[in-house]
Amino acid sequence: MHQLTVHNDRGNSAMSQFEIVEDVIYSSLGDDPDLAEIVEMFADEMPEKIAALTHCLNASDWSTMHRLAHQLKGAVGSYGFSQLTPFAARLEQSLKFHKPEYEVREAAAALIDACSRVRPGSLGQRSPWIRQAPGSRRRCGR
């Protein structure tokens, strides 16, 4: 379990706990030569999305955060980052159904953490072990 402290505009802070899904999240479409460029552009824009979510979280701007979560929920799957969909959906639902603030903050912190793990490219490009047949592991330097 990891912890993140978030602050609102009234100077209050809350500790949120969340699980990390994966160390790094790559698009399932990163290997597609027709889509790789737009997937990379989407991943490159993630810091701005994280900044917007963080601003909303710290300002307790729930209506804007709801809109951002809804947009992310729809977009991440289209760009092959379906691992993020449950995080965006959880935040959207927390806001839609007026869950307690601590639940909204936990959902937002988890989505922000997951978004921070998005990288352009694909897992296959980053790890040569993925494409090898079982039992045929290469040693470093070969």
PDB file of C-alpha atoms in Angstrom:
ATOM      1  CA  MET A   1       0.000   0.000   0.000  1.00  0.00           C
ATOM      2  CA  HIS A   2       1.215   3.509  -0.825  1.00  0.00           C
ATOM      3  CA  GLN A   3       0.194   6.816   0.679  1.00  0.00           C
ATOM      4  CA  LEU A   4      -0.351  10.257  -0.804  1.00  0.00           C
ATOM      5  CA  THR A   5      -1.167  13.406   1.118  1.00  0.00           C
ATOM      6  CA  VAL A   6      -3.548  15.786  -0.622  1.00  0.00           C
ATOM      7  CA  HIS A   7      -4.482  19.301   0.448  1.00  0.00           C
ATOM      8  CA  ASN A   8      -7.581  21.321  -0.269  1.00  0.00           C
ATOM      9  CA  ASP A   9      -7.979  25.079  -0.569  1.00  0.00           C
ATOM     10  CA  ARG A  10      -8.915  25.381   3.113  1.00  0.00           C
ATOM     11  CA  GLY A  11      -5.528  24.049   4.236  1.00  0.00           C
ATOM     12  CA  ASN A  12      -6.920  20.659   5.248  1.00  0.00           C
ATOM     13  CA  SER A  13      -5.020  17.555   4.267  1.00  0.00           C
ATOM     14  CA  ALA A  14      -5.974  13.926   4.003  1.00  0.00           C
ATOM     15  CA  MET A  15      -3.826  10.850   3.675  1.00  0.00           C
ATOM     16  CA  SER A  16      -5.005   8.528   0.909  1.00  0.00           C
ATOM     17  CA  GLN A  17      -3.936   4.940   0.514  1.00  0.00           C
ATOM     18  CA  PHE A  18      -3.984   3.146  -2.798  1.00  0.00           C
ATOM     19  CA  GLU A  19      -2.484   0.196  -4.560  1.00  0.00           C
ATOM     20  CA  ILE A  20      -0.137   0.507  -7.505  1.00  0.00           C
ATOM     21  CA  VAL A  21      -1.348  -1.453 -10.484  1.00  0.00           C
ATOM     22  CA  GLU A  22       1.949  -1.739 -12.334  1.00  0.00           C
ATOM     23  CA  ASP A  23       5.243   0.080 -12.265  1.00  0.00           C
ATOM     24  CA  VAL A  24       4.803   1.357 -15.822  1.00  0.00           C
ATOM     25  CA  ILE A  25       1.723   1.326 -18.041  1.00  0.00           C
ATOM     26  CA  TYR A  26       2.151   0.995 -21.790  1.00  0.00           C
ATOM     27  CA  SER A  27      -0.531   1.096 -24.462  1.00  0.00           C
ATOM     28  CA  SER A  28      -1.731  -2.144 -25.982  1.00  0.00           C
ATOM     29  CA  LEU A  29      -1.677  -0.212 -29.281  1.00  0.00           C
ATOM     30  CA  GLY A  30       1.926   1.001 -28.991  1.00  0.00           C
ATOM     31  CA  ASP A  31       3.134  -1.606 -31.498  1.00  0.00           C
ATOM     32  CA  ASP A  32       0.559  -0.654 -34.132  1.00  0.00           C
ATOM     33  CA  PRO A  33       2.418   1.362 -36.801  1.00  0.00           C
ATOM     34  CA  ASP A  34      -0.786   3.222 -37.749  1.00  0.00           C
ATOM     35  CA  LEU A  35      -1.560   4.270 -34.174  1.00  0.00           C
ATOM     36  CA  ALA A  36       1.806   4.517 -32.435  1.00  0.00           C
ATOM     37  CA  GLU A  37       2.191   8.237 -33.130  1.00  0.00           C
ATOM     38  CA  ILE A  38      -1.173   9.254 -31.677  1.00  0.00           C
ATOM     39  CA  VAL A  39      -0.680   6.909 -28.714  1.00  0.00           C
ATOM     40  CA  GLU A  40       2.651   8.623 -28.064  1.00  0.00           C
ATOM     41  CA  MET A  41       0.993  12.053 -28.290  1.00  0.00           C
ATOM     42  CA  PHE A  42      -1.663  10.956 -25.778  1.00  0.00           C
ATOM     43  CA  ALA A  43       1.004   9.646 -23.387  1.00  0.00           C
ATOM     44  CA  ASP A  44       3.044  12.833 -23.796  1.00  0.00           C
ATOM     45  CA  GLU A  45      -0.028  14.897 -22.807  1.00  0.00           C
ATOM     46  CA  MET A  46      -0.519  12.918 -19.586  1.00  0.00           C
ATOM     47  CA  PRO A  47       1.455  15.381 -17.378  1.00  0.00           C
ATOM     48  CA  GLU A  48      -1.055  18.114 -18.285  1.00  0.00           C
ATOM     49  CA  LYS A  49      -3.958  15.801 -17.423  1.00  0.00           C
ATOM     50  CA  ILE A  50      -2.292  14.935 -14.103  1.00  0.00           C
ATOM     51  CA  ALA A  51      -1.743  18.640 -13.362  1.00  0.00           C
ATOM     52  CA  ALA A  52      -5.408  19.399 -14.074  1.00  0.00           C
ATOM     53  CA  LEU A  53      -6.609  16.547 -11.856  1.00  0.00           C
ATOM     54  CA  THR A  54      -4.218  17.589  -9.086  1.00  0.00           C
ATOM     55  CA  HIS A  55      -5.394  21.198  -9.294  1.00  0.00           C
ATOM     56  CA  CYS A  56      -9.029  20.096  -9.036  1.00  0.00           C
ATOM     57  CA  LEU A  57      -8.191  17.830  -6.127  1.00  0.00           C
ATOM     58  CA  ASN A  58      -6.363  20.536  -4.201  1.00  0.00           C
ATOM     59  CA  ALA A  59      -9.070  23.130  -4.980  1.00  0.00           C
ATOM     60  CA  SER A  60     -11.944  20.707  -4.264  1.00  0.00           C
ATOM     61  CA  ASP A  61     -13.277  21.530  -7.745  1.00  0.00           C
ATOM     62  CA  TRP A  62     -15.498  18.480  -8.035  1.00  0.00           C
ATOM     63  CA  SER A  63     -17.483  19.506 -11.119  1.00  0.00           C
ATOM     64  CA  THR A  64     -14.356  19.994 -13.234  1.00  0.00           C
ATOM     65  CA  MET A  65     -12.830  16.833 -11.810  1.00  0.00           C
ATOM     66  CA  HIS A  66     -15.996  14.911 -12.729  1.00  0.00           C
ATOM     67  CA  ARG A  67     -15.719  16.163 -16.313  1.00  0.00           C
ATOM     68  CA  LEU A  68     -12.007  15.247 -16.485  1.00  0.00           C
ATOM     69  CA  ALA A  69     -12.614  11.769 -15.052  1.00  0.00           C
ATOM     70  CA  HIS A  70     -15.421  11.184 -17.554  1.00  0.00           C
ATOM     71  CA  GLN A  71     -13.221  12.312 -20.460  1.00  0.00           C
ATOM     72  CA  LEU A  72     -10.309  10.149 -19.308  1.00  0.00           C
ATOM     73  CA  LYS A  73     -12.554   7.121 -18.827  1.00  0.00           C
ATOM     74  CA  GLY A  74     -13.630   7.370 -22.443  1.00  0.00           C
ATOM     75  CA  ALA A  75     -10.242   8.215 -23.912  1.00  0.00           C
ATOM     76  CA  VAL A  76      -7.839   5.854 -22.168  1.00  0.00           C
ATOM     77  CA  GLY A  77      -9.353   2.718 -23.666  1.00  0.00           C
ATOM     78  CA  SER A  78      -9.354   4.255 -27.140  1.00  0.00           C
ATOM     79  CA  TYR A  79      -5.604   4.808 -26.857  1.00  0.00           C
ATOM     80  CA  GLY A  80      -4.934   1.303 -25.526  1.00  0.00           C
ATOM     81  CA  PHE A  81      -4.519   2.244 -21.865  1.00  0.00           C
ATOM     82  CA  SER A  82      -7.469   0.187 -20.618  1.00  0.00           C
ATOM     83  CA  GLN A  83      -5.643  -0.394 -17.307  1.00  0.00           C
ATOM     84  CA  LEU A  84      -6.664   3.181 -16.406  1.00  0.00           C
ATOM     85  CA  THR A  85     -10.372   2.750 -17.122  1.00  0.00           C
ATOM     86  CA  PRO A  86     -11.321   1.325 -13.695  1.00  0.00           C
ATOM     87  CA  PHE A  87      -9.509   4.184 -11.930  1.00  0.00           C
ATOM     88  CA  ALA A  88     -11.251   6.869 -13.988  1.00  0.00           C
ATOM     89  CA  ALA A  89     -14.606   5.087 -13.608  1.00  0.00           C
ATOM     90  CA  ARG A  90     -14.188   4.848  -9.831  1.00  0.00           C
ATOM     91  CA  LEU A  91     -13.498   8.576  -9.577  1.00  0.00           C
ATOM     92  CA  GLU A  92     -16.361   9.458 -11.900  1.00  0.00           C
ATOM     93  CA  GLN A  93     -18.789   7.288  -9.924  1.00  0.00           C
ATOM     94  CA  SER A  94     -17.575   8.691  -6.593  1.00  0.00           C
ATOM     95  CA  LEU A  95     -18.344  12.187  -7.818  1.00  0.00           C
ATOM     96  CA  LYS A  96     -21.572  11.314  -9.612  1.00  0.00           C
ATOM     97  CA  PHE A  97     -23.058   9.679  -6.520  1.00  0.00           C
ATOM     98  CA  HIS A  98     -21.717  12.288  -4.086  1.00  0.00           C
ATOM     99  CA  LYS A  99     -19.604   9.838  -2.094  1.00  0.00           C
ATOM    100  CA  PRO A 100     -17.833  11.127   1.032  1.00  0.00           C
ATOM    101  CA  GLU A 101     -14.945  13.461   0.282  1.00  0.00           C
ATOM    102  CA  TYR A 102     -12.321  11.010   1.538  1.00  0.00           C
ATOM    103  CA  GLU A 103     -13.549   8.432  -1.023  1.00  0.00           C
ATOM    104  CA  VAL A 104     -13.369  11.005  -3.816  1.00  0.00           C
ATOM    105  CA  ARG A 105      -9.868  12.000  -2.735  1.00  0.00           C
ATOM    106  CA  GLU A 106      -8.718   8.373  -2.585  1.00  0.00           C
ATOM    107  CA  ALA A 107     -10.153   7.677  -6.041  1.00  0.00           C
ATOM    108  CA  ALA A 108      -8.502  10.830  -7.421  1.00  0.00           C
ATOM    109  CA  ALA A 109      -5.142   9.952  -5.861  1.00  0.00           C
ATOM    110  CA  ALA A 110      -5.305   6.442  -7.321  1.00  0.00           C
ATOM    111  CA  LEU A 111      -6.139   7.789 -10.806  1.00  0.00           C
ATOM    112  CA  ILE A 112      -3.349  10.372 -10.615  1.00  0.00           C
ATOM    113  CA  ASP A 113      -0.875   7.675  -9.578  1.00  0.00           C
ATOM    114  CA  ALA A 114      -1.957   5.366 -12.402  1.00  0.00           C
ATOM    115  CA  CYS A 115      -1.754   8.213 -14.944  1.00  0.00           C
ATOM    116  CA  SER A 116       1.768   9.028 -13.765  1.00  0.00           C
ATOM    117  CA  ARG A 117       2.829   5.519 -14.827  1.00  0.00           C
ATOM    118  CA  VAL A 118       1.735   5.937 -18.460  1.00  0.00           C
ATOM    119  CA  ARG A 119       4.589   5.789 -20.949  1.00  0.00           C
ATOM    120  CA  PRO A 120       4.695   6.038 -24.744  1.00  0.00           C
ATOM    121  CA  GLY A 121       5.693   2.991 -26.726  1.00  0.00           C
ATOM    122  CA  SER A 122       4.860  -0.583 -25.880  1.00  0.00           C
ATOM    123  CA  LEU A 123       5.942  -3.180 -23.404  1.00  0.00           C
ATOM    124  CA  GLY A 124       7.462  -5.222 -26.232  1.00  0.00           C
ATOM    125  CA  GLN A 125       9.704  -2.318 -27.247  1.00  0.00           C
ATOM    126  CA  ARG A 126      10.979  -1.890 -23.695  1.00  0.00           C
ATOM    127  CA  SER A 127      11.504  -5.515 -22.742  1.00  0.00           C
ATOM    128  CA  PRO A 128      13.172  -7.953 -25.147  1.00  0.00           C
ATOM    129  CA  TRP A 129      12.137 -10.861 -22.905  1.00  0.00           C
ATOM    130  CA  ILE A 130       8.465 -10.525 -23.835  1.00  0.00           C
ATOM    131  CA  ARG A 131       8.762 -11.769 -27.417  1.00  0.00           C
ATOM    132  CA  GLN A 132      10.962 -14.759 -26.745  1.00  0.00           C
ATOM    133  CA  ALA A 133       9.662 -18.278 -26.574  1.00  0.00           C
ATOM    134  CA  PRO A 134       9.562 -19.875 -23.111  1.00  0.00           C
ATOM    135  CA  GLY A 135      12.918 -21.331 -22.117  1.00  0.00           C
ATOM    136  CA  SER A 136      14.915 -19.209 -24.580  1.00  0.00           C
ATOM    137  CA  ARG A 137      15.969 -16.377 -22.267  1.00  0.00           C
ATOM    138  CA  ARG A 138      18.854 -14.276 -23.481  1.00  0.00           C
ATOM    139  CA  ARG A 139      21.627 -13.312 -21.144  1.00  0.00           C
ATOM    140  CA  CYS A 140      22.675  -9.706 -20.754  1.00  0.00           C
ATOM    141  CA  GLY A 141      25.329  -8.656 -23.234  1.00  0.00           C
ATOM    142  CA  ARG A 142      24.413 -11.174 -25.880  1.00  0.00           C
TER     143      ARG A 142
END
